[in-house]
PDB file of C-alpha atoms in Angstrom:
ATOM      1  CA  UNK A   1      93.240 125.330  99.862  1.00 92.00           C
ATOM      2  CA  UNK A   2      92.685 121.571  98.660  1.00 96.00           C
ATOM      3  CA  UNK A   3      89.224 119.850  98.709  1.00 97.00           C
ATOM      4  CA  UNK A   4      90.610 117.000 100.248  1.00 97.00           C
ATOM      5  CA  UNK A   5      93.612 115.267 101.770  1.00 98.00           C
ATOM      6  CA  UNK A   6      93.984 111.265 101.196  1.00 98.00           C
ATOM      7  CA  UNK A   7      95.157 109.004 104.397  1.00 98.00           C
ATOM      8  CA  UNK A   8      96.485 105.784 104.278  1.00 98.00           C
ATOM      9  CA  UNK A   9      96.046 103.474 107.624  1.00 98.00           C
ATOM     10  CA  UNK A  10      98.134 101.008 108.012  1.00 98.00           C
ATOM     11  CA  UNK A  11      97.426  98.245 110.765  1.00 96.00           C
ATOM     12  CA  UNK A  12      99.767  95.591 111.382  1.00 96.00           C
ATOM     13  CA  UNK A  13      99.399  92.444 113.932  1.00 97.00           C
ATOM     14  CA  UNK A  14     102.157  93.044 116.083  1.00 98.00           C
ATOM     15  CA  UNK A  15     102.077  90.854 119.162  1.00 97.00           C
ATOM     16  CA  UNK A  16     103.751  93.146 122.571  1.00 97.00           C
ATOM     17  CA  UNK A  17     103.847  89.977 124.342  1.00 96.00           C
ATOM     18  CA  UNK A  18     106.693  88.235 121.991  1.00 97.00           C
ATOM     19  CA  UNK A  19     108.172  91.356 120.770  1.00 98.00           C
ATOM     20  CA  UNK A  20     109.673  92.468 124.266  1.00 97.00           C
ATOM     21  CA  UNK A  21     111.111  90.511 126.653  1.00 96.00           C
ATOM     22  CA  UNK A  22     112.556  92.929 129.364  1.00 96.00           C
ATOM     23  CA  UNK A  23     114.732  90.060 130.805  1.00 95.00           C
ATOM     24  CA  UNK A  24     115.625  89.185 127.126  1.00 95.00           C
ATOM     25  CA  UNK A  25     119.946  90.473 126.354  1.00 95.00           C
ATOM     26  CA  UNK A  26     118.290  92.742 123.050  1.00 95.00           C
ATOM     27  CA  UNK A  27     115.868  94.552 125.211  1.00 97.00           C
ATOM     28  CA  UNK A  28     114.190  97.047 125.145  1.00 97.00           C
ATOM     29  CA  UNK A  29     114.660  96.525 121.237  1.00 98.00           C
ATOM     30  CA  UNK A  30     112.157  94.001 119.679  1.00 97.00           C
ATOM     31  CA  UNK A  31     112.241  90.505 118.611  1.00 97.00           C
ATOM     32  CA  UNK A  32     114.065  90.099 115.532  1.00 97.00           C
ATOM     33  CA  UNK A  33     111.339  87.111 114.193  1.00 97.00           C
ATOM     34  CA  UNK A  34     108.481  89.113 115.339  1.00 98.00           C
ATOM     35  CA  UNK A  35     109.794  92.479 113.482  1.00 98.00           C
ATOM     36  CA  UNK A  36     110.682  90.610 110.595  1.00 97.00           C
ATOM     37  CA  UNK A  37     107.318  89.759 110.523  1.00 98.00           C
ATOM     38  CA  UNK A  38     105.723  92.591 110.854  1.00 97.00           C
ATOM     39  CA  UNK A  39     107.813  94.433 107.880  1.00 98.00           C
ATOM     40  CA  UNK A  40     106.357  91.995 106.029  1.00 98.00           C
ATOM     41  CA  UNK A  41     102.563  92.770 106.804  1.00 97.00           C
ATOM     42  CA  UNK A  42     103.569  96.497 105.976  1.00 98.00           C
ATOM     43  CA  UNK A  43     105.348  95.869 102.498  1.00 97.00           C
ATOM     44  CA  UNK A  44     102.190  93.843 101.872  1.00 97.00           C
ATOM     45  CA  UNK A  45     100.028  97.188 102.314  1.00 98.00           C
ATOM     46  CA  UNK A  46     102.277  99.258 100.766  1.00 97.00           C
ATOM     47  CA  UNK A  47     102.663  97.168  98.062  1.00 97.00           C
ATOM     48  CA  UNK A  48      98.873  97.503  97.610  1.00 97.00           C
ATOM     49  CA  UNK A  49      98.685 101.744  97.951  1.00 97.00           C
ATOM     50  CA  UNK A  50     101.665 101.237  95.117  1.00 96.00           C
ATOM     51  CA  UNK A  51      99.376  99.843  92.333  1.00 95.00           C
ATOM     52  CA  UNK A  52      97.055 102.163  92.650  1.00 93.00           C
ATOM     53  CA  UNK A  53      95.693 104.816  89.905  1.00 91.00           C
ATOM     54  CA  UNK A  54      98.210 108.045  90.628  1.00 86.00           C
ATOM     55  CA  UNK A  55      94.704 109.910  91.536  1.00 89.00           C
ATOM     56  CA  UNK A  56      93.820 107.451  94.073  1.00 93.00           C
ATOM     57  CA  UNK A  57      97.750 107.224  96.315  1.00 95.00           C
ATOM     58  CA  UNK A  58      97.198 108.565  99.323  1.00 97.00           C
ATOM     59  CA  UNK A  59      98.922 111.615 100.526  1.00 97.00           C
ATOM     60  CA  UNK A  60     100.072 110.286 103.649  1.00 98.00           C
ATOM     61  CA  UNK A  61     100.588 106.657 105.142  1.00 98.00           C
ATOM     62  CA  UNK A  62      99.961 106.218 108.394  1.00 98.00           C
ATOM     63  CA  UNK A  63     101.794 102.926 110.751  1.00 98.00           C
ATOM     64  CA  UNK A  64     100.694 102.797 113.846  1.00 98.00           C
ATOM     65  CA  UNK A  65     103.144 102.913 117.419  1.00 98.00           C
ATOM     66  CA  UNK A  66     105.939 100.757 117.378  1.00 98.00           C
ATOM     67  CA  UNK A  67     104.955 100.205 113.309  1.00 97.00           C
ATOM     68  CA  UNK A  68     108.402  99.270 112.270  1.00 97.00           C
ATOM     69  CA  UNK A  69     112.199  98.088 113.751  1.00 98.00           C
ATOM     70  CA  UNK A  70     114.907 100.658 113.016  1.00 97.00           C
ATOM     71  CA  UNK A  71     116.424  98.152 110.444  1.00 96.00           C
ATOM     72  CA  UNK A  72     113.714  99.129 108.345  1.00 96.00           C
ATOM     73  CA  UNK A  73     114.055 102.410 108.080  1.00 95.00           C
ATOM     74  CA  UNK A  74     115.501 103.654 104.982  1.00 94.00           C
ATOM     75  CA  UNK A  75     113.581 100.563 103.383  1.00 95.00           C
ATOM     76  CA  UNK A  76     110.418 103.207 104.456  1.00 95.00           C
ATOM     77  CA  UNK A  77     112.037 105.752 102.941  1.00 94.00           C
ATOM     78  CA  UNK A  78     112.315 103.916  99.273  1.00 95.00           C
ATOM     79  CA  UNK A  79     108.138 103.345  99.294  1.00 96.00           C
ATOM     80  CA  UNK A  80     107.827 106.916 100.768  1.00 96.00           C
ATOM     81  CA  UNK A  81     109.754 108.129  97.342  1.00 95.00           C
ATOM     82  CA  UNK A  82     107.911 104.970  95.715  1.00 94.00           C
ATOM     83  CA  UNK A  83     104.699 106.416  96.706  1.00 95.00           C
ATOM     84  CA  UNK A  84     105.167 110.202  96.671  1.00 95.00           C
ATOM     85  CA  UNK A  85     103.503 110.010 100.045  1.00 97.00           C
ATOM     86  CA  UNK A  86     104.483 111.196 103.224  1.00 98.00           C
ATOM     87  CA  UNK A  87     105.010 107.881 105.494  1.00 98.00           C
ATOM     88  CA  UNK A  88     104.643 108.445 109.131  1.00 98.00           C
ATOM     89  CA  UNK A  89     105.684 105.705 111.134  1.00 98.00           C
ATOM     90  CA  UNK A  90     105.997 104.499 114.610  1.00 98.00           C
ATOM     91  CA  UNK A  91     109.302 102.502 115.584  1.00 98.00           C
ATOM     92  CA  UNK A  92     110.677 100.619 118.329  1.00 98.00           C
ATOM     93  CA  UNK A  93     112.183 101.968 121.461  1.00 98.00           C
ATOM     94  CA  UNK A  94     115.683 103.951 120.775  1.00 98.00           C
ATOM     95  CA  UNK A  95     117.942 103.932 123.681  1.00 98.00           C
ATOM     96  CA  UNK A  96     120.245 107.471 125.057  1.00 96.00           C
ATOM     97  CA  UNK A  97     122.031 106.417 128.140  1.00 96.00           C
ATOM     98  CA  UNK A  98     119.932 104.904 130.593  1.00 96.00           C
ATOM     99  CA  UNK A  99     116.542 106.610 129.023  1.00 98.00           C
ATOM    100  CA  UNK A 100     114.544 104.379 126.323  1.00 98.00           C
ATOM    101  CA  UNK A 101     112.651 106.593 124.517  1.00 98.00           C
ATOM    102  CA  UNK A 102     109.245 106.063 122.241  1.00 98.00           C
ATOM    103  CA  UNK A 103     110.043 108.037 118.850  1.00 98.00           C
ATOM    104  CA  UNK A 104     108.094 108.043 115.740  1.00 98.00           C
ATOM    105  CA  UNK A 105     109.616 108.732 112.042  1.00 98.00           C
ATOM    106  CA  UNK A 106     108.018 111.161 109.484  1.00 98.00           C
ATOM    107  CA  UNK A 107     109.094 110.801 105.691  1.00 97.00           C
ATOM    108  CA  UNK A 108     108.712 113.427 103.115  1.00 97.00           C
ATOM    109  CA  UNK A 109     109.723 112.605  99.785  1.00 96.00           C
ATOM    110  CA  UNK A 110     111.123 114.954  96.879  1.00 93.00           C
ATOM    111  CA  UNK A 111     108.701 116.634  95.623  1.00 93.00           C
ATOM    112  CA  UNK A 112     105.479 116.169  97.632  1.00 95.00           C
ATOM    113  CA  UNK A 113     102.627 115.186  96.895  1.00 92.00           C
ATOM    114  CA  UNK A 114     103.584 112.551  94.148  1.00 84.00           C
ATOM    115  CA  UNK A 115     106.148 114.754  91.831  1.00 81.00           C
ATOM    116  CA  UNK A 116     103.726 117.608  91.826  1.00 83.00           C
ATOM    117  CA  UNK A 117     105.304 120.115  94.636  1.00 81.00           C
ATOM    118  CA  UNK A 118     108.362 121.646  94.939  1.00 80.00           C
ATOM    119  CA  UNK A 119     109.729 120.239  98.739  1.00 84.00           C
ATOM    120  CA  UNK A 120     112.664 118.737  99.842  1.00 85.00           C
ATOM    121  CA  UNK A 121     113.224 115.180 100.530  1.00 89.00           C
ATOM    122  CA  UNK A 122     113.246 115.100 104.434  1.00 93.00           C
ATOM    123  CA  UNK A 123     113.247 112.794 107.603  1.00 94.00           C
ATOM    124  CA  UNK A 124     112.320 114.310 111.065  1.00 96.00           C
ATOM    125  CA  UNK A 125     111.224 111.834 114.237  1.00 97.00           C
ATOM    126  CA  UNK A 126     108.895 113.044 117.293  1.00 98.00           C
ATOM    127  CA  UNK A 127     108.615 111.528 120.459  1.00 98.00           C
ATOM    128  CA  UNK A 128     105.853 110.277 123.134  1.00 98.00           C
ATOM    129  CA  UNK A 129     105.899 112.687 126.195  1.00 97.00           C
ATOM    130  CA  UNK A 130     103.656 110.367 128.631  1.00 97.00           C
ATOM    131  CA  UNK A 131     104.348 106.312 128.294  1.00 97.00           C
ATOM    132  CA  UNK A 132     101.116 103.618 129.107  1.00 96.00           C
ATOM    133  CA  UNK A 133     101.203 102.125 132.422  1.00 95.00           C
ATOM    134  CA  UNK A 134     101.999  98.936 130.926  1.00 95.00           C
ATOM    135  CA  UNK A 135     104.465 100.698 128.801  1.00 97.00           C
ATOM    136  CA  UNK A 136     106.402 101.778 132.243  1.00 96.00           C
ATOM    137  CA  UNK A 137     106.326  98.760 134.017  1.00 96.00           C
ATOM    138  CA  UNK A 138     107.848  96.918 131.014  1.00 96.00           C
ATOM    139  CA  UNK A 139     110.851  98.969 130.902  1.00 97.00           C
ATOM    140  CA  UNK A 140     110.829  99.186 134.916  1.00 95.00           C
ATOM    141  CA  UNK A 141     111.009  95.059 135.005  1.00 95.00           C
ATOM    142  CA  UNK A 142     114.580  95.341 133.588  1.00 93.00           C
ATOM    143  CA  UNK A 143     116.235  97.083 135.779  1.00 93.00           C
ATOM    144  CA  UNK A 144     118.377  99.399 133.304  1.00 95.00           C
ATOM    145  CA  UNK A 145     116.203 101.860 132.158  1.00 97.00           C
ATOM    146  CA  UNK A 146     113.357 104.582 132.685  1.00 97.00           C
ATOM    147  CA  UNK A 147     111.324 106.087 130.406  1.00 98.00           C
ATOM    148  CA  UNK A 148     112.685 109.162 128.223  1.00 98.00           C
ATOM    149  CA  UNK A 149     109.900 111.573 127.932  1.00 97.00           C
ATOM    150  CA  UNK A 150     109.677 113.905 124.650  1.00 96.00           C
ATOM    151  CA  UNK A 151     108.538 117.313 125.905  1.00 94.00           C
ATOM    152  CA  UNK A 152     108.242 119.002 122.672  1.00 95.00           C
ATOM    153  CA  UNK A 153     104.742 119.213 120.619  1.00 96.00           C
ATOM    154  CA  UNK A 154     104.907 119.329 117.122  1.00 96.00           C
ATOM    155  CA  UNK A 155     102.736 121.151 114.450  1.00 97.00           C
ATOM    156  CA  UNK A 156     103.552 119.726 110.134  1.00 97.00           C
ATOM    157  CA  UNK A 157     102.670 122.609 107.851  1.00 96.00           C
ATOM    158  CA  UNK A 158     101.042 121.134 104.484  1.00 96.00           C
ATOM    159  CA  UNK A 159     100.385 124.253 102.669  1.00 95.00           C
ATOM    160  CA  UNK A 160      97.258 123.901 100.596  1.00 96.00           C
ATOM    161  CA  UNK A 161      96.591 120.717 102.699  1.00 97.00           C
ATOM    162  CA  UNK A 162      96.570 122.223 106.181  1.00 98.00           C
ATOM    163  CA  UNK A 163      98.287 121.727 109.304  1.00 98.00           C
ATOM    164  CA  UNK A 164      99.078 118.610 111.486  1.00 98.00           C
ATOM    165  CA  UNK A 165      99.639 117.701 115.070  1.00 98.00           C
ATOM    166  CA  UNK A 166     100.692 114.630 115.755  1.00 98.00           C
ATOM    167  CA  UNK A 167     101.153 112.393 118.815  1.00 98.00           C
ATOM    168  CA  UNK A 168     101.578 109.095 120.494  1.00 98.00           C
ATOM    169  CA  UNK A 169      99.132 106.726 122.149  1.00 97.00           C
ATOM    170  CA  UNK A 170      98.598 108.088 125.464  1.00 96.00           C
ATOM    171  CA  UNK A 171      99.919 111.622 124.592  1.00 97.00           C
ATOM    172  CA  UNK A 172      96.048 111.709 124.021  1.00 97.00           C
ATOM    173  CA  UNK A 173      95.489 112.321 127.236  1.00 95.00           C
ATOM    174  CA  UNK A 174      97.438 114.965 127.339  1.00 96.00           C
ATOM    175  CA  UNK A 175      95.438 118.490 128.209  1.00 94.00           C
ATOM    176  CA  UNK A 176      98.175 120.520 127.396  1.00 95.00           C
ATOM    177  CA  UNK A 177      97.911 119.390 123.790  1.00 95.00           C
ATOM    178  CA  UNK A 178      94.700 120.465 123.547  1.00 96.00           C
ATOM    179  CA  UNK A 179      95.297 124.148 124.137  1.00 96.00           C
ATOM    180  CA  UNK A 180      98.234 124.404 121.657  1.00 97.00           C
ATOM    181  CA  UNK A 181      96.344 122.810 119.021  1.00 98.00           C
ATOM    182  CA  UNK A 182      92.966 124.019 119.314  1.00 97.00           C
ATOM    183  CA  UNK A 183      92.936 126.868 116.414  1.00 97.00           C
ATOM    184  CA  UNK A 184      96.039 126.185 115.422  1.00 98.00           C
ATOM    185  CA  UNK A 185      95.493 122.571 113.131  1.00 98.00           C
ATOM    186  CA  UNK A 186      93.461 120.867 110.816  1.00 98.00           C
ATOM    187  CA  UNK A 187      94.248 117.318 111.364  1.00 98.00           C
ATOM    188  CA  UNK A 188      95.597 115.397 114.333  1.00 98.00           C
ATOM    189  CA  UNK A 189      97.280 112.496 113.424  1.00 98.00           C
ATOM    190  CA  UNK A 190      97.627 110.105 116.642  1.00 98.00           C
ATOM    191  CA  UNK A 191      99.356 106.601 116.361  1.00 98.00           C
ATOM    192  CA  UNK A 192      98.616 104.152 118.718  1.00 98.00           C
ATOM    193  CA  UNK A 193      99.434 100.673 120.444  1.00 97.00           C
ATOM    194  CA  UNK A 194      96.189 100.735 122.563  1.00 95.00           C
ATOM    195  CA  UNK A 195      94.013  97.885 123.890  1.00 93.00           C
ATOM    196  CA  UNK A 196      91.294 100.388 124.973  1.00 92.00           C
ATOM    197  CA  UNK A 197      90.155 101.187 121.902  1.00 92.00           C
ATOM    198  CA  UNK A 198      86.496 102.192 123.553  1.00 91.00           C
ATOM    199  CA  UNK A 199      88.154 104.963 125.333  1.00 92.00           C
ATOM    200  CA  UNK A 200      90.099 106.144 122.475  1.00 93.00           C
ATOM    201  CA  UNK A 201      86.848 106.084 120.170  1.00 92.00           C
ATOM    202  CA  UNK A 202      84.856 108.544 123.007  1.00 91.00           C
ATOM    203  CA  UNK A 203      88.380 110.743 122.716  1.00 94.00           C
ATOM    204  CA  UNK A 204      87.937 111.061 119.442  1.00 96.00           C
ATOM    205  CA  UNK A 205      84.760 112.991 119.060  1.00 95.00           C
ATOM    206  CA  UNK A 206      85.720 115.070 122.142  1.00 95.00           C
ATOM    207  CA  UNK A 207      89.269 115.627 120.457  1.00 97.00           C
ATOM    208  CA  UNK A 208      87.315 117.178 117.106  1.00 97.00           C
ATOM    209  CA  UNK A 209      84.850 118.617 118.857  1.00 96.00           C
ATOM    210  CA  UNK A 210      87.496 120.654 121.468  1.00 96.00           C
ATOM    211  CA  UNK A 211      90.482 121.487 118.582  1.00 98.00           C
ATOM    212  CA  UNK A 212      87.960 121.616 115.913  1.00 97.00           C
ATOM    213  CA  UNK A 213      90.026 119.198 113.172  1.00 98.00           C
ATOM    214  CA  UNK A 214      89.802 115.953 111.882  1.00 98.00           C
ATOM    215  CA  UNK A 215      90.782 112.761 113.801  1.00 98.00           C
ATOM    216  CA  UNK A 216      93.087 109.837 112.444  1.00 98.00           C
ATOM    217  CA  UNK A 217      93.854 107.401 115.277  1.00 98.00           C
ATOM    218  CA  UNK A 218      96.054 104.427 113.420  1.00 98.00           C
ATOM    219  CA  UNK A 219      95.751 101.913 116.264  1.00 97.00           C
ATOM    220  CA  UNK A 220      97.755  98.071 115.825  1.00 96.00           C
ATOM    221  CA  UNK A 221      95.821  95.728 114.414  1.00 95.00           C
ATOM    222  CA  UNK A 222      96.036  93.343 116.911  1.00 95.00           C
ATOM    223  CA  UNK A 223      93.684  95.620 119.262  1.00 96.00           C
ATOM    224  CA  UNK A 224      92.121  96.842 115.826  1.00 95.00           C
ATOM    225  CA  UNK A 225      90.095 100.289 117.013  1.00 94.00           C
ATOM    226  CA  UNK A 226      91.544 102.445 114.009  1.00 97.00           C
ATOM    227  CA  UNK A 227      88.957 105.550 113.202  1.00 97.00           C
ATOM    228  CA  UNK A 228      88.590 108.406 111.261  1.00 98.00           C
ATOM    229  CA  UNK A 229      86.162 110.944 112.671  1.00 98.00           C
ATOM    230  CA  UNK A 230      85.140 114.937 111.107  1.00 98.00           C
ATOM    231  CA  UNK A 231      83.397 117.479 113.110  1.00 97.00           C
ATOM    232  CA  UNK A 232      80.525 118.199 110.867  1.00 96.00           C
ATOM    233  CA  UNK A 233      76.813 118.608 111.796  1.00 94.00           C
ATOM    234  CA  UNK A 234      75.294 115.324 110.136  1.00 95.00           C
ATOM    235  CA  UNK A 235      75.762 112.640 112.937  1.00 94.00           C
ATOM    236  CA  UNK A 236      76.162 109.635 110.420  1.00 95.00           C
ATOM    237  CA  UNK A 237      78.657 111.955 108.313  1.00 96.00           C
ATOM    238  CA  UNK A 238      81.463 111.947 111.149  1.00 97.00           C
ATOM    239  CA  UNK A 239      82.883 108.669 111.210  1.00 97.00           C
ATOM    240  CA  UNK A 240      84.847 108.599 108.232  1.00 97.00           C
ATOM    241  CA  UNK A 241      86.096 105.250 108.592  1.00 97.00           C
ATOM    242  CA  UNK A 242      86.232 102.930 112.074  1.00 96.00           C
ATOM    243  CA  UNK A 243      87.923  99.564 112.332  1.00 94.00           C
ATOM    244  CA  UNK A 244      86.707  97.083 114.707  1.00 91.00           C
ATOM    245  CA  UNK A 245      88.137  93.616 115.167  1.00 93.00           C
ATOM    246  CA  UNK A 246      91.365  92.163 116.689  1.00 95.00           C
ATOM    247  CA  UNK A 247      94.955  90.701 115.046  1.00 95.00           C
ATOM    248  CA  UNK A 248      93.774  92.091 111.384  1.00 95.00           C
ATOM    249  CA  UNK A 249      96.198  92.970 108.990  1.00 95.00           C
ATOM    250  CA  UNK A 250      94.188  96.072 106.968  1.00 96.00           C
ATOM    251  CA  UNK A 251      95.216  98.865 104.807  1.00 97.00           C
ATOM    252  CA  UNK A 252      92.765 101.895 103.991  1.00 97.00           C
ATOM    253  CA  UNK A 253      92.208 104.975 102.600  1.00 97.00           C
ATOM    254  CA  UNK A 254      90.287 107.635 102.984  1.00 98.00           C
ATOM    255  CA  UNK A 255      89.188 111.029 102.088  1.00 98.00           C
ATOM    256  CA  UNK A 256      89.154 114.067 104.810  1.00 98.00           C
ATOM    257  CA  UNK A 257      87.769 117.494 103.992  1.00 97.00           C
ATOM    258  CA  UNK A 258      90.453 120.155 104.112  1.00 97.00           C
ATOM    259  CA  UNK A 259      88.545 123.569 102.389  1.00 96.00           C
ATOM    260  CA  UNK A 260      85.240 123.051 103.798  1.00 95.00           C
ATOM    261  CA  UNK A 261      86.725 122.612 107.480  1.00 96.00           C
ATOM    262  CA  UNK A 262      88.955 125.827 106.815  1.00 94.00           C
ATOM    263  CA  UNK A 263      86.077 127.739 106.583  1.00 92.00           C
ATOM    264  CA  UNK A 264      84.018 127.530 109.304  1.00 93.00           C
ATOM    265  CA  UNK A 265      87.381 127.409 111.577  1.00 95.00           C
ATOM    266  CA  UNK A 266      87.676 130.886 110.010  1.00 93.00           C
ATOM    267  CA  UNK A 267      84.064 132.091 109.877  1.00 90.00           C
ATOM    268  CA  UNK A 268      81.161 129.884 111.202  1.00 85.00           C
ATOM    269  CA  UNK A 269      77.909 130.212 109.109  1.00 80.00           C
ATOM    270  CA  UNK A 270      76.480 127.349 110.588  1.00 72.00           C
ATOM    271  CA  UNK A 271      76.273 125.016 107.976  1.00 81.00           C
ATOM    272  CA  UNK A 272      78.043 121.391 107.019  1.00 91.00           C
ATOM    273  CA  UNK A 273      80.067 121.685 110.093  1.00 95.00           C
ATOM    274  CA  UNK A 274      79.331 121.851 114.116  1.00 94.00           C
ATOM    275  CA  UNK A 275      80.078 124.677 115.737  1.00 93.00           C
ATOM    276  CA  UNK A 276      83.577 125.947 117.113  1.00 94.00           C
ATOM    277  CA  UNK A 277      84.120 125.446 121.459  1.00 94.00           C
ATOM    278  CA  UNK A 278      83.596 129.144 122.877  1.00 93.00           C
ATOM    279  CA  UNK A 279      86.369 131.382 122.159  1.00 92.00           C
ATOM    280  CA  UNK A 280      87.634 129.230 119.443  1.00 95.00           C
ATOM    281  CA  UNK A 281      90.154 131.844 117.471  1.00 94.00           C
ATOM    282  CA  UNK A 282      91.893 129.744 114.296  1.00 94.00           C
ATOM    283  CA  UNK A 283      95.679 130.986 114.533  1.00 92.00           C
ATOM    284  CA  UNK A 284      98.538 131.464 111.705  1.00 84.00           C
ATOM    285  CA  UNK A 285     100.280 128.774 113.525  1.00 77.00           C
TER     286      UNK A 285
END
């Protein structure tokens, strides 16, 4: 296994309130002025992961919900191959019939991580199963649409760098998730549009501290609330990173223990780490 596995957040400013209209003709699909805008926050942070030393690119990039407008899509896939980084991305409502659904896109490029594996190039998208109450009523207001809810939970094998859930926002609150993951992932990778980022930090220990992994929440950065929290035993050693402060633009990266997490998952000794829930068992997948 890896020491370590490098993360790249991403926060961008988008504004909810000018992006969607629900009376608006483009609905539920965002402003174009307001996307535009955003794109440009995010080139500006990817940009800046770009310049970096090879050693120091992160292994992932993380957007948060709703990070980019479908137009922009295979522009994410250039700095994905640009990078060598996976890019996992948020994006704006997509639309089947009369459901609007709440998708997120996952880039892997050629040869993961930066030229040094052997993968394929490959896009795959995962959807929010719950929406936010706001989220609802938004798409109720206009009359043409309900909410299209993604039922399926998904786990992103890394090899040497472990295994990934991922989710939406308030997918969070999801028990259910919980029980597939626990023993079964390193990581959890959640992206977010949330304004209660107080909650979401108290979810965040009990998250770790119920799955046993490490916690990336990528919230917008016009809530700010971004954190990065590892179950080990020091106190002041869990919060790897935490970002508080509203309509910031930001881009970090950080470190999170992949080895030393495998093996008390597999064998606690009781050392470095906090111990497992009771009848933790850690799973092939």
């Amino acid at each position: 296994m890896e020491d370590i596995l490098r993360v790249a957040l991403v926060q961008n400013t988008l504004d909810a309130e000018i992006a969607w209209n629900p009376y608006a003709p483009h609905f539920p699909y965002m402003n174009e002025t307001e996307a535009n805008r955003i794109w440009d926050e995010t080139c500006n942070a990817l940009r800046a992961l770009f310049v970096q030393p090879n050693t120091n690119k992160p292994h992932i990039v993380i957007l948060p919900e709703f990070g980019v407008a479908h137009k922009h899509e295979k522009e994410l896939k250039s700095f994905s191959e640009l990078l060598g980084s996976i890019i996992i991305s948020g994006l704006d409502f997509s639309v089947k019939d009369d459901k609007v659904f709440n998708e997120a896109l996952v880039t892997v490029p050629f040869n993961w991580p930066h030229q040094t594996g052997n993968c394929k190039a490959i896009q795959f998208r995962f959807g929010k199963r719950y929406p936010a109450w706001k989220e609802k009523d938004l798409i109720k207001k206009n009359g043409k649409y309900s909410f299209g809810s993604t039922e399926k939970i998904y786990i992103m094998d890394l090899g040497n760098f472990g295994k990934v859930g991922l989710a939406i926002c308030a997918d969070f609150y999801d028990i259910e998730r919980y029980v597939v993951y626990q023993g079964r992932i390193q990581h959890l990778i959640l992206i977010a549009y949330n304004q209660d980022t107080t909650s979401f930090h108290h979810l965040t220990e009990s998250f770790a501290r119920l799955v046993y992994c490490n916690v990336m929440i990528c919230n917008t950065g016009f809530h700010g609330g971004s954190t990065v929290f590892c179950p080990r035993k020091e106190s002041y050693r869990r919060i790897i990173y935490s970002h508080h402060g509203e309509k910031l633009s930001t881009v970090q990266t950080v470190e999170l223990p992949v080895k030393t997490l495998m093996d008390p998952q597999k064998s606690f000794n009781g050392s470095n780490y906090k111990s497992p829930p009771p009848g933790y068992e850690l799973h092939d997948i």
